[in-house]
């Protein structure tokens, strides 16, 4: 086993699957509605939404999914822009807490891209969230100073709890979250996230995962939906885009994400994004 691979395997034992991603992509939430809801509301903007139904019932319609009739406490997550409509039964009211969310999908967060268009999860399936939910409800019912900021932070914590739930293999069977729920694949994926500039080979990734080369390649492709090499390249280009938006030079960025030169990064950028780093940056801005 290579020495650097041995060091990575040791390091992975202390890595946090989610924390490594949150070092690169910031989550943000803003609570905009708390309390009774009746009638109809349309949600359509460039960000995602997290809805908490505390009690009552609502019908949810959208062109992204069949109509949903919600009649038990639950979370409803739209990770990306998706127009949807809430309709309360005539003469009745529901109790809702609604937040606008940003998972960093525009910035390239692979978790944001990996999530389905909608997630509907009953609260009964997530007992670990009770403390956070109780605090959020208490703040929404109160009128203390800093109330809005507290609700925003608690809604963000609720979102992290939800990602933890999904990373434990709940509700998602394929894609990045399913890979992070697999203890073997998670070791390799987290190491890639933590050390994008390493000279990764298929053998090295398989060693970190504790699997044979052939078995690792097969399980990775079946679970994530692409080859390990394709995922590594996409992750490097995602990070490169983040660094470029923050004003780093192409040469500095190439070294930081594992390409030997600015020319090599430019070739990879064109292959994945269809544009040179400079062209892409102008478009992103």
Coordinates of C-alpha atoms in Angstrom, one line a residue:
X1 CA 0.0 0.0 0.0
X2 CA 1.3 3.5 -0.9
X3 CA 2.5 5.6 2.0
X4 CA 0.2 8.5 1.0
X5 CA -2.8 6.2 0.7
X6 CA -2.0 4.8 4.2
X7 CA -2.1 8.4 5.5
X8 CA -5.3 9.1 3.8
X9 CA -7.0 6.0 5.2
X10 CA -5.9 7.1 8.7
X11 CA -7.2 10.6 8.0
X12 CA -10.5 9.4 6.7
X13 CA -11.3 7.8 10.0
X14 CA -11.5 11.3 11.5
X15 CA -13.3 13.0 8.6
X16 CA -16.9 14.2 8.8
X17 CA -18.7 13.4 5.5
X18 CA -20.8 16.5 5.7
X19 CA -18.4 18.9 7.3
X20 CA -15.9 18.5 4.5
X21 CA -18.6 19.6 2.0
X22 CA -19.7 22.5 4.2
X23 CA -16.1 23.8 4.3
X24 CA -16.5 24.5 0.6
X25 CA -20.3 25.3 0.2
X26 CA -22.3 27.4 2.7
X27 CA -25.9 26.6 3.5
X28 CA -28.2 29.5 4.2
X29 CA -31.9 29.7 5.2
X30 CA -34.4 32.5 5.8
X31 CA -37.7 31.9 7.5
X32 CA -40.4 34.0 5.9
X33 CA -43.7 32.5 7.2
X34 CA -44.7 31.1 10.6
X35 CA -48.1 30.3 11.9
X36 CA -51.5 29.7 10.4
X37 CA -51.9 29.3 6.6
X38 CA -55.2 29.3 4.8
X39 CA -56.3 29.8 1.2
X40 CA -53.6 29.5 -1.4
X41 CA -50.0 30.5 -1.9
X42 CA -47.6 30.2 -4.9
X43 CA -43.9 29.7 -4.2
X44 CA -41.8 30.5 -7.3
X45 CA -38.3 32.0 -7.0
X46 CA -34.7 31.3 -7.9
X47 CA -33.9 29.5 -4.6
X48 CA -35.2 26.3 -2.8
X49 CA -37.7 26.0 0.0
X50 CA -38.0 24.1 3.2
X51 CA -41.6 23.8 4.6
X52 CA -42.5 22.4 8.0
X53 CA -46.1 21.3 8.4
X54 CA -46.8 21.3 12.1
X55 CA -50.5 20.5 12.0
X56 CA -53.5 20.6 9.7
X57 CA -53.5 19.7 6.0
X58 CA -52.5 21.2 2.7
X59 CA -52.5 20.1 -0.9
X60 CA -49.3 20.7 -2.9
X61 CA -49.3 21.0 -6.7
X62 CA -46.3 21.4 -9.0
X63 CA -45.2 20.5 -12.5
X64 CA -42.3 18.6 -10.8
X65 CA -44.5 16.0 -9.1
X66 CA -48.0 14.6 -8.8
X67 CA -50.3 16.5 -6.3
X68 CA -49.5 15.7 -2.7
X69 CA -52.1 15.7 0.1
X70 CA -50.2 16.4 3.3
X71 CA -52.2 15.7 6.5
X72 CA -49.5 14.8 9.1
X73 CA -46.6 16.7 10.5
X74 CA -43.8 16.6 7.9
X75 CA -40.9 18.3 6.1
X76 CA -41.2 19.2 2.5
X77 CA -37.9 20.1 0.8
X78 CA -37.4 21.7 -2.6
X79 CA -33.6 21.9 -2.9
X80 CA -33.7 23.9 -6.1
X81 CA -36.0 26.4 -7.8
X82 CA -39.4 24.6 -8.4
X83 CA -42.7 26.4 -8.7
X84 CA -45.3 24.9 -6.3
X85 CA -48.6 25.9 -4.9
X86 CA -50.0 25.3 -1.4
X87 CA -53.8 25.0 -1.0
X88 CA -55.5 24.7 2.4
X89 CA -58.9 22.9 2.6
X90 CA -61.7 25.4 2.5
X91 CA -62.6 26.8 5.9
X92 CA -59.5 25.2 7.5
X93 CA -56.0 26.4 8.4
X94 CA -52.7 24.6 8.5
X95 CA -49.8 25.5 10.8
X96 CA -46.6 26.1 8.7
X97 CA -43.0 27.3 9.1
X98 CA -41.6 28.1 5.7
X99 CA -38.0 29.0 4.7
X100 CA -36.1 30.0 1.6
X101 CA -33.0 28.0 1.3
X102 CA -29.7 28.0 -0.6
X103 CA -27.8 24.8 -0.7
X104 CA -25.0 26.2 -2.9
X105 CA -26.3 24.4 -6.1
X106 CA -25.4 27.4 -8.2
X107 CA -21.9 27.4 -6.7
X108 CA -21.6 23.7 -7.5
X109 CA -22.4 21.9 -4.3
X110 CA -22.7 18.2 -5.4
X111 CA -25.1 17.4 -2.7
X112 CA -27.5 20.0 -3.9
X113 CA -27.4 18.6 -7.4
X114 CA -27.8 15.0 -6.1
X115 CA -31.0 15.7 -4.3
X116 CA -34.3 14.9 -6.0
X117 CA -36.6 17.7 -7.0
X118 CA -38.7 17.2 -3.9
X119 CA -38.4 15.3 -0.6
X120 CA -41.4 14.6 1.6
X121 CA -40.5 13.1 5.0
X122 CA -43.0 12.7 7.9
X123 CA -41.6 14.0 11.2
X124 CA -42.3 10.6 12.8
X125 CA -39.4 9.2 10.8
X126 CA -37.0 11.8 12.2
X127 CA -37.2 11.7 16.1
X128 CA -33.7 13.1 16.4
X129 CA -35.0 16.4 15.1
X130 CA -37.4 17.0 18.0
X131 CA -35.1 19.3 20.0
X132 CA -34.3 21.5 17.0
X133 CA -38.0 21.6 16.0
X134 CA -39.1 22.5 19.5
X135 CA -36.6 25.4 19.6
X136 CA -37.7 26.6 16.2
X137 CA -41.4 26.5 17.1
X138 CA -40.6 28.3 20.4
X139 CA -38.8 31.1 18.6
X140 CA -41.6 31.4 16.0
X141 CA -44.2 31.7 18.8
X142 CA -42.2 34.3 20.7
X143 CA -41.2 37.9 20.2
X144 CA -37.8 38.2 21.7
X145 CA -35.0 40.3 20.2
X146 CA -33.0 38.4 17.6
X147 CA -36.1 36.3 16.8
X148 CA -35.6 36.3 13.0
X149 CA -31.9 35.5 13.2
X150 CA -32.5 32.7 15.7
X151 CA -35.2 31.2 13.4
X152 CA -32.9 31.4 10.4
X153 CA -30.1 29.6 12.3
X154 CA -32.5 26.9 13.6
X155 CA -33.9 26.4 10.1
X156 CA -30.3 25.9 8.9
X157 CA -29.7 23.4 11.6
X158 CA -32.9 21.6 10.6
X159 CA -31.6 21.4 7.1
X160 CA -28.3 19.9 8.4
X161 CA -30.3 17.3 10.4
X162 CA -32.2 16.5 7.2
X163 CA -29.0 16.0 5.2
X164 CA -27.7 13.7 8.0
X165 CA -30.9 11.7 7.8
X166 CA -30.4 11.3 4.1
X167 CA -26.7 10.4 4.5
X168 CA -27.7 7.6 6.8
X169 CA -29.3 5.9 3.7
X170 CA -32.9 7.1 4.2
X171 CA -35.1 8.0 1.2
X172 CA -32.3 8.1 -1.4
X173 CA -31.1 4.9 -3.1
X174 CA -28.7 6.2 -5.7
X175 CA -26.5 9.3 -6.3
X176 CA -24.0 11.0 -4.0
X177 CA -26.1 10.8 -0.9
X178 CA -26.4 7.0 -1.3
X179 CA -22.7 6.9 -1.8
X180 CA -22.0 8.8 1.4
X181 CA -24.4 6.4 3.2
X182 CA -22.2 3.4 2.1
X183 CA -19.5 3.1 4.7
X184 CA -16.9 1.9 2.1
X185 CA -17.7 4.4 -0.6
X186 CA -18.0 7.2 1.9
X187 CA -14.4 6.7 2.8
X188 CA -13.2 7.2 -0.7
X189 CA -15.6 10.0 -1.5
X190 CA -14.8 12.0 1.6
X191 CA -11.0 11.6 1.0
X192 CA -11.5 12.9 -2.6
X193 CA -13.5 15.9 -1.2
X194 CA -10.8 16.5 1.4
X195 CA -7.8 16.0 -0.9
X196 CA -8.7 16.9 -4.5
X197 CA -5.1 17.7 -5.4
X198 CA -3.8 14.2 -4.6
X199 CA -2.6 12.1 -7.5
X200 CA -5.7 9.9 -7.3
X201 CA -5.8 6.6 -9.2
X202 CA -8.5 4.0 -9.3
X203 CA -6.3 1.7 -7.2
X204 CA -5.7 4.4 -4.6
X205 CA -9.4 5.2 -4.2
X206 CA -10.2 1.5 -3.9
X207 CA -7.6 1.1 -1.2
X208 CA -9.1 3.9 0.8
X209 CA -12.5 2.3 0.5
X210 CA -11.0 -1.1 1.5
X211 CA -12.2 -2.8 -1.7
X212 CA -10.7 -4.5 -4.7
X213 CA -10.2 -2.3 -7.7
X214 CA -12.8 -4.0 -9.8
X215 CA -15.4 -4.2 -7.0
X216 CA -14.9 -0.6 -6.1
X217 CA -15.3 0.6 -9.7
X218 CA -18.5 -1.5 -10.1
X219 CA -20.2 -0.4 -6.8
X220 CA -19.2 3.2 -7.3
X221 CA -20.7 3.4 -10.8
X222 CA -23.9 1.5 -9.7
X223 CA -24.4 3.7 -6.6
X224 CA -23.2 7.2 -7.7
X225 CA -24.2 6.9 -11.4
X226 CA -20.8 7.7 -12.9
X227 CA -17.2 6.3 -12.7
X228 CA -14.8 7.3 -9.9
X229 CA -12.7 9.2 -12.4
X230 CA -15.7 11.2 -13.8
X231 CA -16.7 12.1 -10.2
X232 CA -13.2 13.2 -9.3
X233 CA -12.9 15.4 -12.4
X234 CA -16.3 17.0 -11.7
X235 CA -15.4 17.7 -8.1
X236 CA -12.1 19.3 -9.1
X237 CA -13.9 21.5 -11.7
X238 CA -16.6 22.5 -9.1
X239 CA -13.9 23.6 -6.7
X240 CA -12.0 25.3 -9.5
X241 CA -15.1 27.3 -10.3
X242 CA -15.4 28.3 -6.6
X243 CA -11.8 29.5 -6.4
X244 CA -12.0 31.5 -9.6
X245 CA -15.2 33.3 -8.5
X246 CA -13.2 34.2 -5.3
X247 CA -10.6 35.9 -7.4
X248 CA -7.9 33.2 -7.5
X249 CA -5.7 32.9 -10.6
X250 CA -6.1 30.1 -13.0
X251 CA -2.5 28.9 -12.2
X252 CA -3.1 28.9 -8.4
X253 CA -6.5 27.2 -8.9
X254 CA -4.9 24.5 -11.1
X255 CA -2.4 23.6 -8.4
X256 CA -5.1 23.7 -5.7
X257 CA -7.4 21.2 -7.4
X258 CA -4.9 18.7 -8.8
X259 CA -4.0 19.9 -12.3
X260 CA -0.4 20.3 -13.2
X261 CA -0.7 23.6 -15.1
X262 CA -3.2 26.3 -16.1
X263 CA -3.3 24.7 -19.5
X264 CA -4.3 21.3 -18.1
X265 CA -7.1 23.0 -16.0
X266 CA -8.3 24.9 -19.1
X267 CA -8.5 21.6 -21.1
X268 CA -10.5 19.9 -18.3
X269 CA -12.7 23.0 -17.9
X270 CA -13.6 22.9 -21.7
X271 CA -14.2 19.2 -21.5
X272 CA -16.7 19.4 -18.6
X273 CA -18.2 23.0 -18.9
X274 CA -17.7 23.6 -22.6
X275 CA -15.9 26.9 -21.9
X276 CA -12.5 28.1 -20.9
X277 CA -12.1 29.2 -17.3
X278 CA -12.2 32.8 -18.3
X279 CA -15.3 32.4 -20.5
X280 CA -17.1 30.4 -17.8
X281 CA -16.2 33.0 -15.2
X282 CA -17.8 35.8 -17.3
X283 CA -20.9 33.7 -17.7
X284 CA -21.1 32.9 -14.0
X285 CA -20.7 36.5 -13.0

